[in-house]
């Protein structure tokens, strides 16, 4: 191991138990020995040099290319040690901090998501084979954070709970119109239409997702109530009673936040309600992970509340409720990682080994970021008028409970029959 890389590990790994084997077979242990052993093998001199210069990008790239193996602890273990030992600003090495600082400074240039560029960015990730996503998502193909009301929930149960949680905040009534911005494979829109007898229009930039969503709506006889189309939300002119957007805002780009909320204000009726569900940062603004931006979500950006709120205020919209979901996405990603690992051979048959290693790193590093860095979920409820929604949040819990009872197949008990005056009737309940 070269001297500079050893210095980086010495300065970074103060706690934990990290063993690093270099290209020549020599191993060095870093940290205070606490916790489970994580063993990383840097197999080539090329990877060693790259990691020395830009570790946050070079480690995942070396792993993808087979130039770095994780012999014990997995991707999650490596990233746990990294994140627990460094702040959100990155690795404490002069050249590495300079690189991360430049990424932060130029983050706005990387997020100039015009309509054409946004479409290309979305298609690069979401137009991957639907067969891939079926290997690790729940049955309803919800590709966003689940809601674990109980820690022992299955992934399918938690994703169903997420849909109830969002629906309750929309305060829907039969006959209303709903716009779903970033409608994915259609699961949420179909759920809202079936549960509340509303008309849903979903827009997506992914042709793959649009095809699946449309087929699902037709299969359930909802083609007259749910309509999906490949369209940029900026092209819409209709007005809606409700707007919901789940997992799409991360692709808008900080330069376009004002456009997003100004357009939402135009599309929302005077008594309308909007629910925005997005990944966010609990800390200060920072650049998107270089690995995620380059290989997973080009043009993507995770905002802090300080970047979102001014755009909402300037649009004339009113924030009526904010909920921060902590660790729910970490649990979601844990389920996804386990499912992907169980189906890895099938994923490799669709793509190749390099893709599988990239996807493993994406899922593992993302889980680590939600567990040990500052990533959370923002659920921001928005309205046009101050008196559109009740003063307390009680209505949310009541709606969620009613939806849960219905989804579980329960019905309210009928009143017990009064006993006959002639003879006592045995209690049969």
mmCIF file of C-alpha atoms in Angstrom, residues 39 73 77 112-113 144 172-173 197 268 294 296 336 352 357 365 377-378 411 421 425:
data_model
loop_
_atom_site.group_PDB
_atom_site.id
_atom_site.type_symbol
_atom_site.label_atom_id
_atom_site.label_comp_id
_atom_site.label_asym_id
_atom_site.label_seq_id
_atom_site.Cartn_x
_atom_site.Cartn_y
_atom_site.Cartn_z
ATOM 1 C CA UNK A 39 -11.737 -6.779 5.022
ATOM 2 C CA UNK A 73 -18.348 -7.141 5.911
ATOM 3 C CA UNK A 77 -19.671 -2.685 6.313
ATOM 4 C CA UNK A 112 -29.506 21.935 -15.521
ATOM 5 C CA UNK A 113 -32.362 19.554 -16.250
ATOM 6 C CA UNK A 144 -39.442 4.575 -3.123
ATOM 7 C CA UNK A 172 -59.273 12.797 -0.865
ATOM 8 C CA UNK A 173 -62.964 12.829 -1.751
ATOM 9 C CA UNK A 197 -63.087 6.717 -6.431
ATOM 10 C CA UNK A 268 -53.572 23.140 -8.281
ATOM 11 C CA UNK A 294 -22.197 9.194 -12.677
ATOM 12 C CA UNK A 296 -27.119 5.657 -11.058
ATOM 13 C CA UNK A 336 -33.964 -4.527 -1.514
ATOM 14 C CA UNK A 352 -23.568 -8.800 -16.527
ATOM 15 C CA UNK A 357 -21.478 -5.221 -8.646
ATOM 16 C CA UNK A 365 -23.966 2.486 0.051
ATOM 17 C CA UNK A 377 -37.321 11.487 3.713
ATOM 18 C CA UNK A 378 -39.293 14.730 3.618
ATOM 19 C CA UNK A 411 -65.283 -4.406 8.236
ATOM 20 C CA UNK A 421 -87.619 -10.725 25.941
ATOM 21 C CA UNK A 425 -79.835 -15.399 23.492
#
